[in-house]
Coordinates of C-alpha atoms in Angstrom, one line a residue:
Chain C
G23 CA 8.4 -0.4 -10.8
Q24 CA 10.6 1.6 -8.5
Q25 CA 10.8 0.5 -4.9
L26 CA 12.3 2.0 -1.8
N27 CA 14.9 -0.1 0.0
Q28 CA 14.0 -0.9 3.6
S29 CA 16.2 -2.4 6.2
P30 CA 16.3 -4.6 8.0
Q31 CA 14.1 -7.0 6.0
S32 CA 13.0 -8.7 9.2
M33 CA 13.5 -8.3 13.0
F34 CA 13.0 -10.6 16.0
I35 CA 13.0 -8.7 19.2
Q36 CA 11.9 -9.1 22.8
E37 CA 8.9 -7.3 24.3
G38 CA 10.1 -4.0 25.8
E39 CA 12.9 -3.5 23.3
D40 CA 13.2 -0.5 21.0
V41 CA 13.1 -0.9 17.3
S42 CA 14.6 1.1 14.5
M43 CA 14.1 0.7 10.7
N44 CA 14.9 2.8 7.8
C45 CA 14.1 3.5 4.2
T46 CA 16.3 4.8 1.5
S47 CA 15.8 5.9 -2.1
S48 CA 17.9 7.1 -5.0
S49 CA 15.1 9.6 -5.8
I50 CA 13.9 12.6 -3.8
F51 CA 10.5 12.4 -2.2
N52 CA 8.4 15.3 -0.9
T53 CA 6.3 13.3 1.4
W54 CA 7.2 10.2 3.4
L55 CA 4.7 7.9 4.9
W56 CA 4.9 4.9 7.2
Y57 CA 2.3 2.1 7.2
K58 CA 1.8 -1.1 9.2
Q59 CA 0.1 -4.2 7.7
D60 CA -1.4 -6.9 9.9
P61 CA -1.9 -10.4 8.5
G62 CA -4.9 -10.6 6.2
E63 CA -5.4 -6.8 6.3
G64 CA -4.6 -3.8 4.2
P65 CA -1.9 -1.3 5.3
V66 CA -2.8 1.3 7.8
L67 CA -1.1 4.7 8.0
L68 CA 1.0 5.3 11.1
I69 CA 2.8 8.6 10.4
A70 CA 3.0 11.1 7.6
L71 CA 6.0 13.4 7.1
Y72 CA 5.8 16.5 4.9
K73 CA 9.0 18.5 5.3
A74 CA 12.7 17.6 5.2
G75 CA 14.1 17.2 8.7
E76 CA 10.7 16.9 10.2
L77 CA 10.5 14.6 13.3
T78 CA 7.0 13.4 14.2
S79 CA 5.7 11.2 16.9
N80 CA 2.6 9.1 17.3
G81 CA 2.5 7.5 20.7
R82 CA 5.5 5.1 20.9
L83 CA 6.3 5.7 17.3
T84 CA 8.7 8.3 16.0
A85 CA 9.6 9.0 12.4
Q86 CA 11.9 11.4 10.7
F87 CA 12.1 12.8 7.2
G88 CA 15.7 12.8 6.1
I89 CA 17.4 16.1 5.2
T90 CA 18.4 14.9 1.8
R91 CA 14.8 13.9 1.1
K92 CA 16.1 10.5 0.1
D93 CA 15.6 8.6 3.4
S94 CA 13.4 8.2 6.4
F95 CA 13.5 6.2 9.6
L96 CA 10.9 4.8 12.0
N97 CA 11.5 4.0 15.7
I98 CA 9.2 2.1 18.0
S99 CA 9.9 2.4 21.7
A100 CA 9.1 -0.3 24.3
S101 CA 7.7 -2.8 21.8
I102 CA 4.6 -4.8 22.7
P103 CA 3.2 -8.0 21.1
S104 CA 0.7 -6.1 19.1
D105 CA 3.5 -4.3 17.2
V106 CA 4.0 -7.5 15.2
G107 CA 3.4 -7.0 11.5
I108 CA 5.0 -5.7 8.4
Y109 CA 6.0 -2.0 8.3
F110 CA 6.2 -0.2 5.0
C111 CA 7.6 3.2 4.1
A112 CA 6.2 5.0 1.1
G113 CA 7.1 8.1 -0.7
I114 CA 5.4 10.7 -3.0
N115 CA 7.2 12.7 -5.6
T116 CA 6.5 16.2 -6.7
G117 CA 4.2 16.1 -9.7
T118 CA 2.8 12.7 -8.8
A119 CA 0.7 13.9 -5.9
S120 CA -1.3 10.7 -5.7
K121 CA 1.2 8.0 -6.6
L122 CA 2.8 6.2 -3.7
T123 CA 6.1 4.3 -4.1
F124 CA 6.2 1.6 -1.4
G125 CA 9.3 0.2 0.3
T126 CA 10.1 -3.5 0.4
G127 CA 8.8 -3.8 4.0
T128 CA 10.3 -4.8 7.4
R129 CA 8.7 -7.8 9.1
L130 CA 8.7 -7.4 12.9
Q131 CA 8.3 -10.3 15.3
V132 CA 8.0 -9.6 19.1
T133 CA 8.7 -12.4 21.6
L134 CA 7.6 -12.3 25.1
Chain X
D27 CA -18.1 4.3 8.5
A28 CA -17.7 0.8 7.1
G29 CA -14.4 1.6 5.5
V30 CA -13.3 0.4 2.0
I31 CA -15.2 -2.8 1.1
Q32 CA -13.8 -5.3 -1.3
S33 CA -15.3 -8.5 -2.6
P34 CA -14.7 -11.3 -2.8
R35 CA -12.1 -11.8 0.0
H36 CA -10.8 -14.9 -1.6
E37 CA -11.0 -16.1 -5.2
V38 CA -9.6 -19.3 -6.7
T39 CA -9.9 -19.7 -10.4
E40 CA -8.4 -21.7 -13.3
M41 CA -6.1 -20.2 -15.8
G42 CA -7.9 -18.7 -18.7
Q43 CA -11.0 -17.7 -16.7
E44 CA -12.2 -14.1 -16.3
V45 CA -11.9 -12.7 -12.8
T46 CA -13.7 -9.6 -11.5
L47 CA -12.7 -7.9 -8.3
R48 CA -15.0 -5.3 -6.7
C49 CA -14.5 -2.3 -4.5
K50 CA -16.7 0.2 -2.7
P51 CA -14.8 3.2 -1.6
I52 CA -15.5 5.2 1.6
S53 CA -18.4 7.5 0.9
G54 CA -17.3 11.0 -0.1
H55 CA -13.8 10.0 -1.2
D56 CA -12.9 11.2 -4.7
Y57 CA -9.8 9.1 -5.2
L58 CA -9.8 5.4 -5.7
F59 CA -6.7 3.2 -6.1
W60 CA -6.0 -0.4 -7.1
Y61 CA -2.8 -2.1 -5.8
R62 CA -1.3 -5.5 -6.2
Q63 CA 0.8 -7.1 -3.6
T64 CA 3.2 -10.1 -4.2
M65 CA 6.2 -11.4 -2.4
M66 CA 8.4 -10.7 -5.4
R67 CA 7.3 -7.2 -6.3
G68 CA 5.8 -5.9 -3.1
L69 CA 3.0 -3.3 -3.2
E70 CA 2.5 -1.8 -6.7
L71 CA 0.0 0.8 -7.8
L72 CA -2.0 -0.5 -10.8
I73 CA -4.3 2.4 -11.5
Y74 CA -6.1 5.3 -9.8
F75 CA -9.2 7.3 -10.4
N76 CA -10.2 10.8 -9.5
N77 CA -13.9 11.6 -9.7
N78 CA -14.5 8.3 -11.5
V79 CA -12.0 9.2 -14.2
P80 CA -8.8 7.1 -14.6
I81 CA -5.9 9.3 -14.1
D82 CA -2.9 7.0 -14.2
D83 CA -3.0 3.4 -15.4
S84 CA 0.7 3.1 -16.1
G85 CA 1.0 0.3 -13.5
M86 CA -1.5 -2.0 -15.2
P87 CA 0.5 -4.9 -16.3
E88 CA -0.9 -5.6 -19.7
D89 CA -4.1 -5.6 -21.8
R90 CA -5.5 -8.5 -19.8
F91 CA -6.1 -6.1 -17.0
S92 CA -8.9 -3.5 -17.1
A93 CA -10.5 -1.3 -14.4
K94 CA -13.7 0.7 -14.4
M95 CA -15.4 3.1 -12.1
P96 CA -19.0 3.6 -13.3
N97 CA -20.0 5.7 -10.3
A98 CA -18.5 7.2 -7.2
S99 CA -19.4 4.2 -5.1
F100 CA -18.2 1.3 -7.2
S101 CA -15.1 0.1 -9.1
T102 CA -14.1 -3.1 -10.7
L103 CA -10.8 -4.6 -11.7
K104 CA -11.1 -7.3 -14.3
I105 CA -8.5 -9.8 -15.5
Q106 CA -9.3 -11.7 -18.7
P107 CA -7.9 -14.2 -19.3
S108 CA -6.3 -14.9 -16.0
E109 CA -2.8 -16.5 -15.6
P110 CA -1.1 -18.1 -12.7
R111 CA 1.3 -15.2 -12.4
D112 CA -1.7 -13.0 -11.6
S113 CA -1.9 -14.7 -8.2
A114 CA -1.6 -12.0 -5.6
V115 CA -3.5 -9.9 -3.1
Y116 CA -5.3 -7.0 -4.7
F117 CA -6.1 -4.0 -2.6
C118 CA -8.5 -1.2 -3.2
A119 CA -7.9 2.1 -1.4
S120 CA -9.6 5.5 -1.3
S121 CA -8.8 9.0 -0.2
S122 CA -10.7 12.3 0.1
G123 CA -8.0 14.2 -1.8
P124 CA -4.5 14.0 -3.2
L125 CA -2.3 11.7 -1.2
S126 CA 0.3 14.4 -0.6
Y127 CA -2.1 15.9 1.9
N128 CA -4.8 13.3 2.6
E129 CA -4.8 9.9 4.2
Q130 CA -5.4 6.8 2.0
F131 CA -7.5 4.0 3.5
F132 CA -7.0 0.5 2.3
G133 CA -9.6 -2.3 2.0
P134 CA -8.9 -5.8 3.4
G135 CA -7.8 -7.1 0.0
T136 CA -8.8 -9.9 -2.3
R137 CA -6.5 -12.9 -2.3
L138 CA -6.5 -14.2 -5.9
T139 CA -5.2 -17.7 -6.7
V140 CA -5.0 -18.7 -10.4
L141 CA -4.4 -22.4 -10.9

């Protein structure tokens, strides 16, 4: 099935650094979501974006819904060890209000 | 709330055997989803239900896969016969409404290994 392209595929950063990852698609999405998955667990929703151009924050996390509706980015400021995990973007198309298309994931490692 | 409950957490079986994965959604949630996660294909939606009725099963790989939701608190995903390429983590998730406006909650997953 279709997947969203995420980059980078993996990141190794030091504690305290800021992180930026993005997600692109050839299709338009009307909702963008960002999830985090810890080892051995299911994904957990971090941020939901509903309008093109929208910028939303959740603590140290900030995400934006691209103007073209074909991309989104997620920033994490002042990373901490518990930020380790896999981050997924996901999009929802008009007319498929309950079908998520997931990105390929960005694996984040934080070193002390 | 206990969250979405899946069982078993791990399943190891031999090729050709029948496998049944189980899910209990969050109470009051009308939508239930089955996903499969592999390294090669990532997270894929297999099927989802609304009010116990299958709405979209276009992601079900082939006839060997079947899913049922006999009531609002229970769903099964069955693979018969299983094959090594079915090895993956299978997630169940539920939501209280359409995902465009409602959060989806995932269970912990069932890690299936088919030998």
